[in-house]
Amino acid sequence: EADIYQTPRYLVIGTGKKITLECSQTMGHDKMYWYQQDPGMELHLIHYSYGVNSTEKGDLSSESTVSRIRTEHFPLTLESARPSHTSQYLCASSVRLAGDQETQYFGPGTRLLVL
Amino acid sequence: KNQVEQSPQSLIILEGKNCTLQCNYTVSPFSNLRWYKQDTGRGPVSLTIMTFSENTKSNGRYTATLDADTKQSSLHITASQLSDSASYICVVSDRGSTLGRLYFGRGTQLTVWP
C-alpha cells in the first residue's frame, strides 16, 4: 500500500478564502502530481513536479499554485476560492518500476466544497 | 485527438457473476495501458499495466487484455464480489517523457448487488 497522504479529506469554505491542500509521501518519490476530478468525469492534471524546486502546470488551466520545497511535500494553494473550484483533488507520486514502467500511487483525495 | 473511451458508463451485476469492461483509445504513440480501481471517495489504485507487447495480464480475479492493433483493451472480472463495486478507470500513456502523458477515461461505474 502506498504511503501518500492528503489533508484535509473534506473541506467546506466560503468564497474568497485562501486554502492550502496538503500532500505528503514517505516513499522518496521524485515525481508528484495534482489532479482534479469532478464526479463521473476523468482526472485532469493541474500541476506536477519532477523534484525539489521543480513545478509545472498541467493540462487543465487552474488558478491554484503549488510548491516543492521538500521531496516529500507538495502542497496546493488557492489564493481566493470560488464555487467553480468545488471538486475532488487527488495527489499522486510515481516511481519507475522494472522494465522502465512508471506507476503512480494516489492519495485518498480532498473533497472541496466552496459556498 | 488523443482520447480514451470507456464502456459501459455504468454496470450493475449480481454477486458471483462475471463482467467485462471495455476501453478504446486513439492515443498515439502508445506506451502502455493501465487499469485502475477507484472506490468512492478514494484515490485510484493500480490493477494492471500492459505494454505494447503484452496481450493479457492477470491480477487475481482481474484479467486485462490488450489489442494494440485495434487499440482496444478489456478488463474481465471473474466471480464478482460486493467489494468490486467501484469505478474502473482506463489510462493510456504515450511515449513522451519518462512517464509519458497520461490520458484518462471517465471510468465505468460497477455496482455489484448481493
mmCIF file of C-alpha atoms in Angstrom, chain B:
data_model
loop_
_atom_site.group_PDB
_atom_site.id
_atom_site.type_symbol
_atom_site.label_atom_id
_atom_site.label_comp_id
_atom_site.label_asym_id
_atom_site.label_seq_id
_atom_site.Cartn_x
_atom_site.Cartn_y
_atom_site.Cartn_z
ATOM 1 C CA LYS B 1 -7.167 13.874 -30.980
ATOM 2 C CA ASN B 2 -5.873 11.539 -28.270
ATOM 3 C CA GLN B 3 -8.818 10.089 -26.384
ATOM 4 C CA VAL B 4 -9.758 7.213 -24.131
ATOM 5 C CA GLU B 5 -13.363 5.987 -24.274
ATOM 6 C CA GLN B 6 -14.802 3.502 -21.823
ATOM 7 C CA SER B 7 -17.980 1.481 -21.959
ATOM 8 C CA PRO B 8 -20.379 0.904 -20.481
ATOM 9 C CA GLN B 9 -20.641 4.075 -18.419
ATOM 10 C CA SER B 10 -22.241 2.081 -15.610
ATOM 11 C CA LEU B 11 -22.970 -1.558 -14.969
ATOM 12 C CA ILE B 12 -24.948 -3.479 -12.352
ATOM 13 C CA ILE B 13 -24.330 -7.184 -11.846
ATOM 14 C CA LEU B 14 -25.198 -9.784 -9.245
ATOM 15 C CA GLU B 15 -22.610 -11.111 -6.869
ATOM 16 C CA GLY B 16 -20.756 -14.096 -8.277
ATOM 17 C CA LYS B 17 -21.296 -13.145 -11.913
ATOM 18 C CA ASN B 18 -18.568 -12.238 -14.379
ATOM 19 C CA CYS B 19 -18.347 -8.980 -16.306
ATOM 20 C CA THR B 20 -16.192 -7.311 -18.922
ATOM 21 C CA LEU B 21 -15.393 -3.618 -19.193
ATOM 22 C CA GLN B 22 -14.198 -2.058 -22.429
ATOM 23 C CA CYS B 23 -11.648 0.631 -23.245
ATOM 24 C CA ASN B 24 -10.972 2.055 -26.711
ATOM 25 C CA TYR B 25 -8.220 4.592 -27.261
ATOM 26 C CA THR B 26 -6.803 6.750 -30.013
ATOM 27 C CA VAL B 27 -3.609 7.715 -28.186
ATOM 28 C CA SER B 28 -0.533 7.680 -30.395
ATOM 29 C CA PRO B 29 2.247 6.918 -29.942
ATOM 30 C CA PHE B 30 1.356 4.269 -27.415
ATOM 31 C CA SER B 31 3.492 3.329 -24.420
ATOM 32 C CA ASN B 32 1.295 1.448 -22.004
ATOM 33 C CA LEU B 33 -2.238 0.992 -20.766
ATOM 34 C CA ARG B 34 -3.276 0.827 -17.140
ATOM 35 C CA TRP B 35 -6.450 -0.158 -15.382
ATOM 36 C CA TYR B 36 -7.201 1.461 -12.047
ATOM 37 C CA LYS B 37 -9.882 0.743 -9.453
ATOM 38 C CA GLN B 38 -11.271 3.762 -7.627
ATOM 39 C CA ASP B 39 -13.503 3.237 -4.620
ATOM 40 C CA THR B 40 -15.945 6.020 -3.812
ATOM 41 C CA GLY B 41 -14.178 8.851 -2.056
ATOM 42 C CA ARG B 42 -10.735 7.300 -2.518
ATOM 43 C CA GLY B 43 -7.836 7.661 -4.910
ATOM 44 C CA PRO B 44 -7.332 5.228 -7.808
ATOM 45 C CA VAL B 45 -5.355 2.045 -7.175
ATOM 46 C CA SER B 46 -3.448 0.352 -9.986
ATOM 47 C CA LEU B 47 -4.695 -3.086 -11.082
ATOM 48 C CA THR B 48 -2.617 -3.823 -14.192
ATOM 49 C CA ILE B 49 -0.101 -2.204 -16.514
ATOM 50 C CA MET B 50 0.369 -3.543 -20.048
ATOM 51 C CA THR B 51 2.879 -2.527 -22.678
ATOM 52 C CA PHE B 52 2.627 -2.827 -26.447
ATOM 53 C CA SER B 53 3.915 -6.394 -26.484
ATOM 54 C CA GLU B 54 1.582 -7.761 -23.816
ATOM 55 C CA ASN B 55 -1.781 -9.259 -24.762
ATOM 56 C CA THR B 56 -3.069 -10.241 -21.355
ATOM 57 C CA LYS B 57 -2.238 -9.725 -17.717
ATOM 58 C CA SER B 58 -3.976 -11.025 -14.624
ATOM 59 C CA ASN B 59 -4.205 -9.778 -11.063
ATOM 60 C CA GLY B 60 -6.266 -12.210 -9.025
ATOM 61 C CA ARG B 61 -9.827 -12.168 -10.340
ATOM 62 C CA TYR B 62 -9.000 -9.294 -12.701
ATOM 63 C CA THR B 63 -7.746 -10.090 -16.216
ATOM 64 C CA ALA B 64 -6.878 -7.331 -18.646
ATOM 65 C CA THR B 65 -6.406 -7.826 -22.379
ATOM 66 C CA LEU B 66 -4.837 -5.526 -24.920
ATOM 67 C CA ASP B 67 -5.092 -5.463 -28.707
ATOM 68 C CA ALA B 68 -2.650 -2.770 -29.787
ATOM 69 C CA ASP B 69 -3.651 -3.170 -33.432
ATOM 70 C CA THR B 70 -7.292 -2.284 -32.863
ATOM 71 C CA LYS B 71 -6.435 -0.060 -29.862
ATOM 72 C CA GLN B 72 -8.802 -1.856 -27.575
ATOM 73 C CA SER B 73 -8.497 -3.202 -24.061
ATOM 74 C CA SER B 74 -10.846 -5.041 -21.772
ATOM 75 C CA LEU B 75 -10.948 -5.769 -18.073
ATOM 76 C CA HIS B 76 -12.636 -9.018 -17.131
ATOM 77 C CA ILE B 77 -13.767 -9.565 -13.556
ATOM 78 C CA THR B 78 -14.443 -13.138 -12.522
ATOM 79 C CA ALA B 79 -16.802 -14.234 -9.753
ATOM 80 C CA SER B 80 -17.624 -10.684 -8.709
ATOM 81 C CA GLN B 81 -17.749 -9.697 -5.061
ATOM 82 C CA LEU B 82 -19.515 -6.846 -3.304
ATOM 83 C CA SER B 83 -16.126 -5.221 -2.764
ATOM 84 C CA ASP B 84 -15.677 -4.978 -6.542
ATOM 85 C CA SER B 85 -18.205 -2.125 -6.556
ATOM 86 C CA ALA B 86 -16.122 0.838 -7.712
ATOM 87 C CA SER B 87 -15.204 2.919 -10.720
ATOM 88 C CA TYR B 88 -12.736 1.266 -13.093
ATOM 89 C CA ILE B 89 -10.563 3.698 -14.997
ATOM 90 C CA CYS B 90 -8.564 3.031 -18.147
ATOM 91 C CA VAL B 91 -5.439 5.172 -18.544
ATOM 92 C CA VAL B 92 -3.213 5.271 -21.621
ATOM 93 C CA SER B 93 0.312 6.672 -21.674
ATOM 94 C CA ASP B 94 2.072 7.994 -24.763
ATOM 95 C CA ARG B 95 5.751 7.628 -25.406
ATOM 96 C CA GLY B 96 6.659 11.145 -24.419
ATOM 97 C CA SER B 97 8.631 11.865 -21.273
ATOM 98 C CA THR B 98 9.735 9.107 -18.943
ATOM 99 C CA LEU B 99 6.241 8.738 -17.541
ATOM 100 C CA GLY B 100 4.585 9.841 -20.733
ATOM 101 C CA ARG B 101 1.498 11.929 -20.851
ATOM 102 C CA LEU B 102 -1.466 10.137 -19.311
ATOM 103 C CA TYR B 103 -4.895 10.085 -20.918
ATOM 104 C CA PHE B 104 -7.687 9.123 -18.556
ATOM 105 C CA GLY B 105 -11.029 7.575 -19.406
ATOM 106 C CA ARG B 106 -14.122 8.610 -17.478
ATOM 107 C CA GLY B 107 -14.422 5.205 -15.921
ATOM 108 C CA THR B 108 -17.068 2.509 -15.717
ATOM 109 C CA GLN B 109 -19.075 2.579 -12.519
ATOM 110 C CA LEU B 110 -19.600 -1.039 -11.450
ATOM 111 C CA THR B 111 -22.172 -1.950 -8.823
ATOM 112 C CA VAL B 112 -22.302 -5.489 -7.501
ATOM 113 C CA TRP B 113 -25.587 -6.466 -5.818
ATOM 114 C CA PRO B 114 -25.987 -9.334 -3.381
#
